[in-house]
Coordinates of C-alpha atoms in Angstrom, one line a residue:
Chain A
M1 CA 64.8 27.0 -10.8
L2 CA 63.0 25.4 -8.0
M3 CA 60.5 28.2 -7.7
K4 CA 59.9 28.0 -11.5
S5 CA 59.2 24.3 -11.4
L6 CA 56.9 24.7 -8.3
I7 CA 55.0 27.4 -10.1
T8 CA 54.6 25.4 -13.2
R9 CA 53.5 22.4 -11.2
H10 CA 51.1 24.5 -9.3
N11 CA 49.7 25.9 -12.5
R12 CA 49.2 22.5 -13.9
V13 CA 47.4 21.3 -10.8
A14 CA 45.2 24.4 -10.8
V15 CA 44.4 24.0 -14.5
A16 CA 43.5 20.3 -13.9
F17 CA 41.3 21.2 -11.0
I18 CA 39.5 23.9 -13.0
E19 CA 39.1 21.5 -15.9
R20 CA 37.5 18.9 -13.6
Q21 CA 35.1 21.5 -12.1
Y22 CA 34.2 22.5 -15.7
T23 CA 33.4 19.0 -16.9
T24 CA 31.4 18.2 -13.7
T25 CA 29.4 21.4 -14.1
T26 CA 28.5 20.7 -17.7
Q27 CA 27.6 17.2 -16.7
I28 CA 25.1 18.3 -14.1
P29 CA 22.0 18.4 -16.4
Y30 CA 22.8 14.8 -17.5
I31 CA 23.3 13.7 -14.0
L32 CA 20.0 15.2 -12.9
R33 CA 18.3 13.6 -15.8
W34 CA 19.7 10.3 -14.9
M35 CA 18.6 10.7 -11.3
K36 CA 15.1 11.6 -12.4
S37 CA 14.8 8.7 -14.8
E38 CA 16.2 6.3 -12.3
T39 CA 13.6 7.4 -9.7
T40 CA 10.6 7.5 -12.0
K41 CA 11.0 5.0 -14.8
K42 CA 8.7 2.1 -15.0
S43 CA 8.7 -1.0 -17.1
E44 CA 6.1 -3.6 -17.9
P45 CA 5.6 -6.7 -15.7
L46 CA 7.9 -9.5 -16.9
Y47 CA 6.3 -12.5 -15.1
D48 CA 3.2 -13.4 -13.0
G49 CA 3.0 -11.2 -10.0
H50 CA 5.9 -8.9 -11.0
I51 CA 5.7 -5.4 -9.7
P52 CA 8.4 -3.3 -11.6
I53 CA 10.2 -0.9 -9.3
N54 CA 12.8 1.8 -9.9
L55 CA 15.8 2.8 -7.9
L56 CA 14.1 5.0 -5.4
Q57 CA 11.4 2.5 -4.6
R58 CA 14.1 -0.2 -4.3
A59 CA 16.0 1.9 -1.8
V60 CA 12.9 2.5 0.3
L61 CA 12.0 -1.2 0.2
S62 CA 15.4 -2.5 1.1
V63 CA 16.0 -0.1 4.0
G64 CA 12.5 -0.3 5.3
S65 CA 12.2 -4.1 5.1
S66 CA 15.6 -4.6 6.8
I67 CA 14.6 -2.4 9.7
V68 CA 11.2 -4.1 10.1
A69 CA 12.7 -7.6 9.7
L70 CA 15.1 -6.9 12.5
T71 CA 12.6 -5.3 14.9
D72 CA 9.5 -7.4 14.2
P73 CA 10.2 -11.2 14.1
A74 CA 6.6 -11.9 13.1
R75 CA 7.1 -10.2 9.7
G76 CA 8.7 -13.1 7.6
D77 CA 7.5 -11.3 4.5
M78 CA 9.9 -8.5 5.2
V79 CA 12.9 -10.9 5.1
A80 CA 11.6 -12.1 1.7
V81 CA 11.2 -8.5 0.4
N82 CA 14.6 -7.5 1.6
G83 CA 16.1 -10.4 -0.3
E84 CA 14.4 -9.5 -3.5
S85 CA 15.1 -5.8 -3.4
S86 CA 18.7 -5.9 -2.5
G87 CA 19.8 -9.1 -4.1
H88 CA 20.3 -8.2 -7.8
S89 CA 24.0 -8.7 -8.1
A90 CA 24.1 -11.7 -5.9
L91 CA 21.3 -13.3 -7.9
K92 CA 23.3 -12.7 -11.1
K93 CA 26.3 -14.5 -9.5
M94 CA 24.1 -17.4 -8.4
H95 CA 22.6 -17.7 -11.9
R96 CA 26.1 -17.8 -13.4
K97 CA 27.2 -20.5 -10.9
M98 CA 24.1 -22.5 -11.8
L99 CA 24.9 -22.2 -15.5
E100 CA 28.4 -23.4 -15.0
S101 CA 27.2 -26.8 -13.6
E102 CA 25.4 -29.5 -15.5
E103 CA 22.8 -30.1 -12.8
G104 CA 22.3 -26.4 -12.4
R105 CA 21.6 -26.0 -16.1
Q106 CA 19.0 -28.8 -15.9
I107 CA 17.3 -27.1 -13.0
L108 CA 17.2 -23.8 -15.0
M109 CA 15.8 -25.5 -18.0
E110 CA 13.1 -27.5 -16.2
R111 CA 12.3 -24.9 -13.6
P112 CA 10.9 -27.3 -11.0
K113 CA 8.8 -25.9 -8.1
I114 CA 8.6 -27.3 -4.6
N115 CA 5.1 -27.1 -3.1
S116 CA 2.6 -29.6 -1.8
S117 CA 1.2 -30.2 -5.3
T118 CA 4.5 -30.9 -7.0
I119 CA 6.0 -33.3 -4.4
D120 CA 4.1 -36.3 -3.1
I121 CA 4.8 -36.0 0.6
E122 CA 3.0 -39.2 1.4
K123 CA 5.2 -41.1 -1.0
L124 CA 8.3 -39.6 0.5
K125 CA 7.2 -40.7 3.9
S126 CA 7.2 -44.3 2.8
Y127 CA 10.9 -44.2 1.8
P128 CA 13.4 -45.9 4.1
D129 CA 15.0 -44.0 7.0
G130 CA 18.2 -42.2 6.0
T131 CA 17.1 -41.3 2.5
L132 CA 16.8 -37.6 1.6
G133 CA 13.0 -38.0 1.1
R134 CA 12.3 -39.5 4.4
E135 CA 14.6 -37.1 6.3
Y136 CA 12.9 -34.2 4.6
T137 CA 9.4 -35.3 5.6
K138 CA 10.7 -36.0 9.2
F139 CA 12.1 -32.4 9.2
L140 CA 8.7 -31.0 8.1
E141 CA 6.8 -33.0 10.8
V142 CA 9.2 -32.3 13.7
N143 CA 9.4 -28.5 13.0
N144 CA 5.7 -28.2 11.9
V145 CA 6.5 -26.5 8.6
S146 CA 5.0 -26.9 5.2
P147 CA 6.5 -26.3 1.7
D148 CA 3.6 -24.0 0.8
T149 CA 4.5 -21.1 3.0
R150 CA 6.9 -19.4 0.6
L151 CA 5.8 -16.1 -0.9
P152 CA 6.0 -15.5 -4.6
V153 CA 8.8 -13.3 -5.9
R154 CA 7.6 -9.8 -6.9
F155 CA 10.4 -7.3 -6.9
V156 CA 13.1 -8.9 -9.0
D157 CA 13.3 -7.2 -12.4
D158 CA 14.3 -10.2 -14.5
A159 CA 12.3 -13.3 -15.2
D160 CA 15.3 -15.7 -14.9
L161 CA 16.7 -14.2 -11.7
A162 CA 13.1 -14.3 -10.3
Y163 CA 13.2 -18.1 -10.8
V164 CA 16.6 -18.3 -9.1
M165 CA 15.2 -16.4 -6.1
Q166 CA 12.1 -18.6 -6.0
R167 CA 14.2 -21.7 -6.1
Y168 CA 16.4 -20.4 -3.4
R169 CA 13.3 -19.8 -1.2
E170 CA 11.8 -23.2 -1.9
T171 CA 15.0 -25.2 -1.3
H172 CA 15.6 -23.4 2.1
D173 CA 13.9 -26.3 4.0
L174 CA 16.0 -28.9 2.1
V175 CA 19.1 -27.0 3.0
H176 CA 17.9 -27.3 6.6
T177 CA 17.5 -31.0 6.2
L178 CA 21.0 -31.5 4.6
L179 CA 22.6 -29.4 7.3
G180 CA 20.6 -31.1 10.1
C181 CA 19.6 -27.8 11.6
P182 CA 16.2 -27.4 13.3
T183 CA 14.1 -24.2 12.8
N184 CA 15.0 -22.7 16.2
M185 CA 17.0 -19.5 16.3
L186 CA 20.4 -21.3 16.5
G187 CA 19.6 -23.5 13.6
E188 CA 18.3 -20.7 11.4
V189 CA 21.4 -18.6 12.1
A190 CA 23.6 -21.5 11.2
V191 CA 21.8 -22.0 7.9
K192 CA 21.9 -18.3 7.2
W193 CA 25.7 -18.4 7.6
V194 CA 26.0 -21.2 5.1
E195 CA 23.7 -19.4 2.7
A196 CA 25.4 -16.1 3.1
L197 CA 28.8 -17.6 2.3
Q198 CA 27.4 -19.4 -0.7
T199 CA 24.9 -17.0 -2.2
E200 CA 26.3 -13.7 -1.0
L201 CA 22.7 -12.3 -0.8
P202 CA 22.7 -9.2 1.4
M203 CA 19.6 -10.5 3.2
C204 CA 21.5 -13.6 4.2
I205 CA 24.6 -11.7 5.3
G206 CA 22.4 -9.4 7.3
G207 CA 20.5 -12.3 8.9
A208 CA 23.7 -14.1 9.7
V209 CA 25.4 -11.1 11.3
F210 CA 22.4 -9.6 13.1
G211 CA 20.4 -12.7 13.8
P212 CA 22.5 -13.8 16.9
I213 CA 21.4 -10.6 18.6
R214 CA 18.2 -12.4 19.4
L215 CA 19.9 -15.4 20.8
K216 CA 19.2 -16.2 24.5
P217 CA 22.3 -15.9 26.7
K218 CA 22.5 -19.6 27.3
N219 CA 22.7 -20.3 23.6
R220 CA 25.3 -17.7 22.9
S221 CA 28.3 -19.8 24.1
T222 CA 27.2 -22.9 22.1
Y223 CA 26.7 -20.7 19.1
L224 CA 30.2 -19.2 19.3
S225 CA 32.0 -22.4 20.2
K226 CA 30.3 -25.0 18.1
Y227 CA 27.8 -23.8 15.5
L228 CA 29.5 -20.7 14.2
P229 CA 32.8 -22.4 13.2
W230 CA 31.0 -25.4 11.8
A231 CA 28.7 -23.2 9.7
I232 CA 31.5 -21.1 8.4
G233 CA 33.4 -24.2 7.5
V234 CA 30.5 -25.8 5.7
G235 CA 29.7 -22.6 3.9
S236 CA 33.2 -22.1 2.5
R237 CA 34.0 -25.7 1.7
S238 CA 30.8 -27.4 0.5
S239 CA 29.7 -27.2 -3.1
F240 CA 27.1 -24.9 -4.3
L241 CA 23.8 -26.1 -2.8
M242 CA 21.6 -24.4 -5.4
N243 CA 23.0 -26.9 -8.0
V244 CA 21.5 -29.9 -6.3
F245 CA 18.5 -31.2 -8.2
Y246 CA 16.7 -32.4 -5.1
E247 CA 13.7 -33.8 -7.0
R248 CA 15.9 -36.5 -8.6
R249 CA 17.6 -37.4 -5.4
W250 CA 14.8 -38.3 -3.0
E251 CA 16.0 -41.9 -2.8
Q252 CA 19.6 -41.1 -2.3
D253 CA 21.1 -41.8 1.2
I254 CA 21.5 -38.6 3.0
A255 CA 25.0 -39.4 4.4
E256 CA 26.2 -40.2 0.9
L257 CA 24.7 -36.9 -0.3
R258 CA 26.4 -35.0 2.4
D259 CA 29.7 -36.6 1.4
E260 CA 29.2 -35.7 -2.2
L261 CA 28.5 -32.1 -1.3
K262 CA 31.3 -32.0 1.2
I263 CA 29.1 -31.1 4.2
E264 CA 30.6 -32.0 7.5
T265 CA 28.5 -33.7 10.1
P266 CA 26.5 -31.2 12.1
P267 CA 27.5 -30.8 15.7
G268 CA 24.0 -31.6 17.1
V269 CA 23.4 -34.7 15.0
Chain B
M1 CA -48.5 31.4 -15.3
S2 CA -48.6 32.8 -18.8
L3 CA -47.0 36.1 -17.6
L4 CA -44.0 34.1 -16.2
Q5 CA -43.7 32.2 -19.5
L6 CA -43.8 35.5 -21.4
V7 CA -41.0 36.9 -19.3
R8 CA -38.9 33.7 -19.6
H9 CA -39.1 33.5 -23.3
S10 CA -38.6 37.2 -23.8
P11 CA -35.1 38.6 -24.6
I12 CA -34.8 39.6 -20.9
G13 CA -35.7 36.1 -19.7
S14 CA -33.4 34.4 -22.2
L15 CA -30.4 36.2 -20.8
S16 CA -30.8 34.5 -17.6
N17 CA -31.8 31.2 -19.2
F18 CA -28.6 29.5 -18.3
R19 CA -28.9 30.1 -14.6
N20 CA -32.6 29.2 -14.8
V21 CA -31.8 25.6 -15.8
N22 CA -29.8 25.0 -12.6
F23 CA -32.4 27.0 -10.6
H24 CA -35.1 24.8 -12.0
K25 CA -33.2 21.7 -11.1
S26 CA -32.5 22.7 -7.5
F27 CA -36.0 24.1 -7.2
S28 CA -37.4 20.7 -8.1
K29 CA -35.1 19.2 -5.5
R30 CA -36.4 21.5 -2.9
L31 CA -39.9 20.3 -3.7
H32 CA -38.4 16.8 -3.1
V33 CA -39.5 15.7 -6.5
S34 CA -36.2 14.1 -7.0
S35 CA -37.1 11.9 -9.9
Y36 CA -38.0 15.0 -12.0
N37 CA -34.8 16.1 -13.5
K38 CA -32.7 13.0 -13.8
A39 CA -30.9 13.9 -17.0
S40 CA -27.6 14.5 -15.3
N41 CA -28.0 11.4 -13.2
D42 CA -28.9 9.2 -16.1
P43 CA -26.5 6.3 -16.1
N44 CA -26.2 6.4 -19.9
F45 CA -24.9 9.9 -19.8
E46 CA -22.3 9.2 -17.1
N47 CA -19.4 7.6 -19.0
V48 CA -18.6 8.7 -22.5
N49 CA -16.0 6.0 -22.8
S50 CA -18.4 3.1 -22.2
S51 CA -18.2 0.5 -24.9
T52 CA -20.9 0.6 -27.5
T53 CA -21.3 -3.2 -27.7
S54 CA -22.1 -3.9 -24.0
K55 CA -24.5 -2.1 -21.8
E56 CA -22.1 -2.4 -18.8
K57 CA -20.8 0.8 -17.4
T58 CA -17.1 1.1 -16.7
V59 CA -15.6 3.2 -14.0
D60 CA -12.1 4.0 -12.8
F61 CA -10.4 1.9 -10.2
G62 CA -7.2 3.9 -9.7
F63 CA -5.6 4.1 -13.2
Q64 CA -7.4 0.9 -14.3
T65 CA -10.8 0.7 -15.8
V66 CA -13.2 -1.9 -14.4
L67 CA -16.8 -2.6 -14.7
A68 CA -19.0 -0.7 -12.2
S69 CA -20.1 -3.9 -10.6
E70 CA -16.5 -4.9 -10.0
K71 CA -15.4 -1.7 -8.5
A72 CA -17.4 -2.1 -5.3
E73 CA -15.9 -5.5 -4.7
K74 CA -12.4 -4.4 -5.4
V75 CA -12.6 -1.4 -3.1
H76 CA -14.1 -3.7 -0.4
Q77 CA -11.1 -6.0 -0.8
V78 CA -8.7 -3.1 -0.5
F79 CA -10.2 -1.9 2.8
E80 CA -10.5 -5.4 4.1
N81 CA -6.7 -5.8 3.6
V82 CA -5.7 -2.4 5.1
A83 CA -8.2 -2.2 8.0
S84 CA -5.9 -3.5 10.7
K85 CA -3.0 -1.2 9.8
Y86 CA -5.1 1.7 8.5
D87 CA -4.3 4.2 11.3
L88 CA -0.6 3.3 11.4
M89 CA -0.3 3.8 7.6
N90 CA -2.2 7.1 7.8
D91 CA 0.4 8.4 10.3
V92 CA 3.3 7.1 8.2
M93 CA 2.1 8.4 4.8
S94 CA 1.1 11.8 6.0
V95 CA 3.8 12.1 8.6
G96 CA 1.0 12.7 11.2
I97 CA -0.4 15.7 9.3
H98 CA -3.7 13.9 8.8
R99 CA -4.5 14.5 12.5
I100 CA -4.2 18.2 11.9
W101 CA -6.5 18.0 8.9
K102 CA -9.1 16.1 10.8
D103 CA -8.9 18.4 13.8
Y104 CA -9.5 21.4 11.6
F105 CA -12.3 19.6 9.8
V106 CA -14.1 19.0 13.1
K107 CA -13.5 22.5 14.3
K108 CA -15.5 23.8 11.3
M109 CA -18.7 22.2 12.5
F110 CA -18.7 23.7 16.0
P111 CA -20.5 25.2 17.9
L112 CA -23.3 22.7 17.5
P113 CA -26.8 23.3 18.9
P114 CA -28.2 20.9 21.5
G115 CA -29.7 17.7 20.1
T116 CA -27.8 17.5 16.9
S117 CA -28.0 14.2 15.1
I118 CA -24.9 13.5 13.0
I119 CA -24.1 10.8 10.5
D120 CA -20.5 10.1 9.7
V121 CA -20.4 8.2 6.4
A122 CA -17.3 6.1 5.5
G123 CA -16.4 6.7 9.1
G124 CA -14.9 3.2 9.5
T125 CA -12.1 3.5 12.1
G126 CA -13.9 6.4 13.8
D127 CA -11.3 9.2 13.6
I128 CA -13.9 12.0 12.8
A129 CA -16.6 10.6 15.0
F130 CA -14.4 10.3 18.1
R131 CA -13.1 13.9 17.6
M132 CA -16.8 15.1 17.3
L133 CA -17.6 13.3 20.5
Q134 CA -14.8 14.8 22.4
S135 CA -15.6 18.3 21.0
I136 CA -19.3 17.9 22.1
E137 CA -18.2 17.0 25.6
R138 CA -15.8 19.9 25.7
Q139 CA -18.5 22.2 24.4
D140 CA -20.8 21.1 27.2
K141 CA -18.3 21.7 29.9
Q142 CA -17.5 25.1 28.4
F143 CA -21.0 26.3 28.2
D144 CA -22.3 24.3 31.1
V145 CA -25.3 23.1 29.1
S146 CA -26.3 19.5 29.5
G147 CA -28.5 19.7 26.4
T148 CA -26.0 19.0 23.7
Q149 CA -24.6 15.9 25.3
K150 CA -27.9 14.4 26.2
N151 CA -29.7 14.6 22.9
S152 CA -26.9 14.5 20.3
S153 CA -26.1 11.3 18.5
I154 CA -23.5 10.2 16.1
L155 CA -24.1 7.4 13.7
I156 CA -20.9 5.9 12.1
S157 CA -21.6 4.2 8.9
D158 CA -19.2 2.3 6.6
I159 CA -19.7 -0.2 3.8
N160 CA -16.9 -2.4 5.2
Q161 CA -17.5 -4.3 8.4
A162 CA -13.7 -4.8 9.0
M163 CA -13.2 -1.1 9.3
L164 CA -16.1 -0.7 11.7
D165 CA -14.7 -3.5 13.9
V166 CA -11.4 -1.7 14.1
G167 CA -13.3 1.4 15.0
K168 CA -15.3 -0.3 17.8
E169 CA -12.0 -1.7 19.2
R170 CA -10.5 1.8 19.2
A171 CA -13.5 3.2 20.9
S172 CA -13.3 0.7 23.7
K173 CA -9.5 1.2 24.0
M174 CA -10.0 5.0 24.3
N175 CA -12.8 4.5 26.9
L176 CA -15.2 6.8 25.0
Q177 CA -18.7 7.2 26.2
S178 CA -20.5 5.0 23.7
D179 CA -24.2 5.7 24.2
M180 CA -23.9 8.6 21.8
L181 CA -22.2 6.5 19.2
S182 CA -23.9 3.9 17.0
W183 CA -22.5 1.8 14.2
L184 CA -24.0 0.9 10.9
C185 CA -22.7 -1.2 8.0
A186 CA -24.3 0.4 4.9
D187 CA -23.5 1.6 1.3
A188 CA -23.3 5.3 1.0
Q189 CA -25.2 5.1 -2.3
Q190 CA -28.1 3.4 -0.6
L191 CA -28.5 4.3 3.0
P192 CA -31.2 2.3 4.8
L193 CA -32.4 5.5 6.6
V194 CA -35.4 7.6 6.6
D195 CA -35.5 10.9 4.7
N196 CA -34.8 14.1 6.6
S197 CA -33.3 12.5 9.7
F198 CA -29.9 14.2 10.3
D199 CA -28.7 17.6 10.9
L200 CA -25.1 17.0 9.8
Y201 CA -23.6 14.7 7.3
T202 CA -19.9 14.3 7.2
I203 CA -17.7 12.1 5.0
A204 CA -13.9 12.1 5.3
F205 CA -11.7 10.5 2.8
G206 CA -14.5 8.2 1.7
I207 CA -16.3 9.7 -1.2
R208 CA -13.6 9.0 -3.8
N209 CA -14.0 5.3 -3.2
V210 CA -17.7 5.3 -4.0
T211 CA -18.6 3.8 -7.4
E212 CA -21.1 6.6 -8.3
I213 CA -20.4 9.8 -6.4
S214 CA -23.6 11.5 -7.6
K215 CA -25.6 8.7 -6.0
A216 CA -23.9 9.3 -2.7
L217 CA -24.5 13.0 -2.9
D218 CA -28.2 12.4 -3.6
E219 CA -28.4 10.1 -0.6
A220 CA -26.7 12.8 1.5
Y221 CA -29.3 15.3 0.3
R222 CA -32.1 12.9 1.1
V223 CA -31.2 12.0 4.7
L224 CA -30.4 15.6 5.7
R225 CA -33.1 17.7 7.3
P226 CA -33.8 21.0 5.5
G227 CA -31.2 23.3 6.9
G228 CA -28.8 20.4 7.4
R229 CA -25.1 20.7 6.5
F230 CA -23.0 18.5 4.2
L231 CA -19.3 18.5 5.0
C232 CA -16.7 16.6 3.0
L233 CA -13.0 16.2 3.6
E234 CA -11.2 14.7 0.6
F235 CA -7.9 14.6 -1.2
S236 CA -7.8 16.9 -4.1
H237 CA -5.6 18.5 -6.7
V238 CA -2.5 20.6 -6.0
K239 CA -2.3 23.5 -8.5
N240 CA 1.3 24.8 -7.8
P241 CA 3.4 22.9 -10.4
L242 CA 6.5 22.6 -8.2
L243 CA 4.6 21.3 -5.2
K244 CA 2.6 19.1 -7.5
Q245 CA 5.8 17.4 -8.7
V246 CA 7.1 16.8 -5.2
Y247 CA 3.6 15.5 -4.2
D248 CA 3.5 13.2 -7.2
T249 CA 7.0 11.8 -6.6
Y250 CA 6.2 11.2 -3.0
S251 CA 2.8 9.6 -3.7
F252 CA 4.0 7.2 -6.4
Q253 CA 7.5 6.5 -5.4
I254 CA 7.4 6.4 -1.6
I255 CA 3.9 5.5 -0.5
P256 CA 3.5 2.0 -2.2
P257 CA 6.9 0.8 -0.9
L258 CA 6.0 2.1 2.6
G259 CA 2.7 0.3 2.3
E260 CA 4.6 -2.9 1.5
V261 CA 6.9 -2.4 4.4
F262 CA 4.4 -1.5 7.1
A263 CA 1.3 -3.2 6.0
G264 CA 2.6 -5.9 3.6
D265 CA 0.4 -4.6 0.8
W266 CA 1.7 -2.7 -2.2
K267 CA -1.3 -2.9 -4.4
S268 CA -3.8 -1.4 -2.0
Y269 CA -1.7 1.7 -1.5
Q270 CA -1.1 1.9 -5.3
Y271 CA -4.8 2.0 -5.7
L272 CA -5.2 4.6 -3.0
V273 CA -2.7 7.1 -4.6
E274 CA -4.1 6.5 -8.0
S275 CA -7.7 7.1 -6.9
I276 CA -6.6 10.4 -5.5
R277 CA -5.4 11.4 -9.0
K278 CA -8.6 10.2 -10.6
F279 CA -10.9 12.1 -8.3
H280 CA -12.6 15.3 -9.5
T281 CA -11.0 18.8 -9.1
Q282 CA -12.3 21.1 -6.4
D283 CA -14.5 23.1 -8.8
R284 CA -15.9 20.1 -10.5
F285 CA -16.8 18.4 -7.2
K286 CA -18.4 21.7 -6.1
E287 CA -20.6 21.6 -9.2
M288 CA -21.6 18.0 -8.5
I289 CA -22.6 19.0 -4.9
E290 CA -24.7 21.8 -6.4
E291 CA -26.3 19.4 -8.8
A292 CA -27.4 17.3 -6.0
G293 CA -29.3 20.3 -4.7
F294 CA -27.1 21.8 -2.0
R295 CA -26.7 25.5 -1.8
S296 CA -24.1 27.9 -0.6
V297 CA -21.4 25.4 -1.6
K298 CA -17.9 26.4 -0.7
Y299 CA -14.5 24.7 -0.6
E300 CA -11.4 25.4 1.3
N301 CA -8.0 24.0 0.4
L302 CA -5.7 22.7 3.1
S303 CA -2.0 22.1 2.6
F304 CA -2.0 23.8 -0.8
G305 CA -4.8 21.6 -2.2
V306 CA -3.6 18.2 -1.0
V307 CA -6.8 18.1 1.0
T308 CA -10.0 20.1 0.5
I309 CA -13.1 20.7 2.7
H310 CA -16.3 21.1 0.7
S311 CA -19.4 22.4 2.6
G312 CA -23.0 22.8 1.4
Y313 CA -26.4 23.3 3.0
K314 CA -29.8 21.8 2.2
I315 CA -31.8 25.0 2.0

C-alpha cells in the first residue's frame, strides 16, 4: 500500500517535472525574442535632450556609472547618470507620492525650475535672517555652489518622471539648507541618508551606504555617534521633502518650516 | 595618331573600351593634368539625394544627413570633446586590440630606405607616428646604418588642434626624440604643402571623418612623390553575418554607454559607430583610391573586416 502510494506520488512528481521542462522548452523562442527586443528596441525622444535607451544599455550605464562614481570623486556626472538609469521604480513611487499631496500636485502642474534665471538670488539675499530665502543664499555663499550646476536629465524614458528627477536634482541644495548640512563629506552623506529613506533611489542608497568609506578616520566617530542616527531619524519621520513648493515659501521662517516638516534640529547647528 | 584612333574605334579596340576609360583617367593623372578628367569629382555628381531646390550639398554625419558645410564643424566638435579621453576610450572600446592593429599597420611599411619623408594625416594623438619613430630607431640599430634616422622625417597633421596638443603631451611623456617629428594643423582636403614632397602618406582611422573623401585622396596623390606609397587603416564592413550581428550589437548597445561612463559623452561615440557603418565597403574604397590615380591598390582585412588596410602606389 505504502509502496503503491509512493510510486504514484513519484509518478506525479516526474510528470510534473517533465511538463515544466516541456513548457519551458517551447517558450524558449519567445524568451529569446523578448531578450533580443529588450536589448535592441529604440523609441523616439520624449523630451528635450532625451536619449532613449534599452535594457542592455541601461544595465551597462548603471553598473559602469556606479563603479566610476565610487572610484573617481571628480565625476559628479556619473552620480547623476546612475540615478537616472537605475531609478525608474523609485521615480514612479516619488511621482505617486507627489500626486497624493496638494502641494505636490501643484508642483507637477506648474513644473517650476530652479536656476539662476528663475530665482532672484539678490532679492533673496535681502530677506531677513532666519527665512528660507536668506538661509538658502547663505548656504550658496558659504559652500561656494550655484544652482546652475545641475545636469539635464537624459536617460529617463518618461517625460513626467524626467521632471520628477530634475526637480529632485534641483532641490538638493534646498534640502541641504533645511537639514543644515554643509557640502563636506559628512554633510553630503547625511543628506544622502535622508534622501535614500525618502526617495528610495538606488543611487541615494548606494551613496549613503558606500559614501562613508571616504570619510577620514577622525570623522568616522562623529558620523556614527551623531550624524547617522540623526539622519536616519529625520529620513524616516519627516514628511516627503519633494512635496515642498520652495518657491512659495522663501519668506517663511526656517525654524517654522522645519517644525512643519518634522525635521529635528541638526546636531551641528 | 590616326592609327591609334583607328585601332580604338575598331571592333578590337571597342572591346577594351571600358578599361580604356580608367586608363585614360589615370594616364592623365600621371601627366599631372589633374583638372582634365573631373567628371567623377564634379560636386554635382556626388550626391544623388541632394535637394533639387537648394544648391547645397548634403553629406552623412553618422546616420543623420547634414549640409556639407556643417559636417566639418560637427566633426571638429566631436574630436574636441573626445580628445582628452581618446586613447583611454580606444583601449576600452576595442579591448586593447587597436594596439595590435596599429602595430601590424606600421610593420607593413618597413623596411624603409634612408631619408624617408613621411606624412601621417589625421595623426592627432600620434599613435602611428610614435610607432613609426620607434621602428625607424630599431631598424637603425639592427642594420647599423645612421642614414635612415638622420634624414627621415615624420610630419603629423590633423585638422583639430586639441588632438595635436594631446599628441605633443604624449610625446613629451614618452621622452621620444622629437627632432624627427613635426606637427601641423591642416585639413586633409587642402594640405598647405608642396606637390611631390613625401615618400609615404599614412592615414589611420581618419579618412571616414573627412567631408569629401575623394578630395583627401586627390591631395594624397598630389603631395606624394612618384613612387610614393599611400597607406590607409580604417574601419570597414564585416561580411560574416553572425559576426556582423555580434559586432553591430556591441557597437550600438555597448560603445555609447561606455562613452558616457568613461568620457561623459554619449553622442560623440554614437557618431563614431554610425560613421563606421556609413563608410564605403572595401571594394568601393579601393575603386575610389584607383580613381584618384593610385595603382596596384590592394586591401587586407584585419579581424574579419572590422578593420582594413588599403595600400596604393603613385606610379
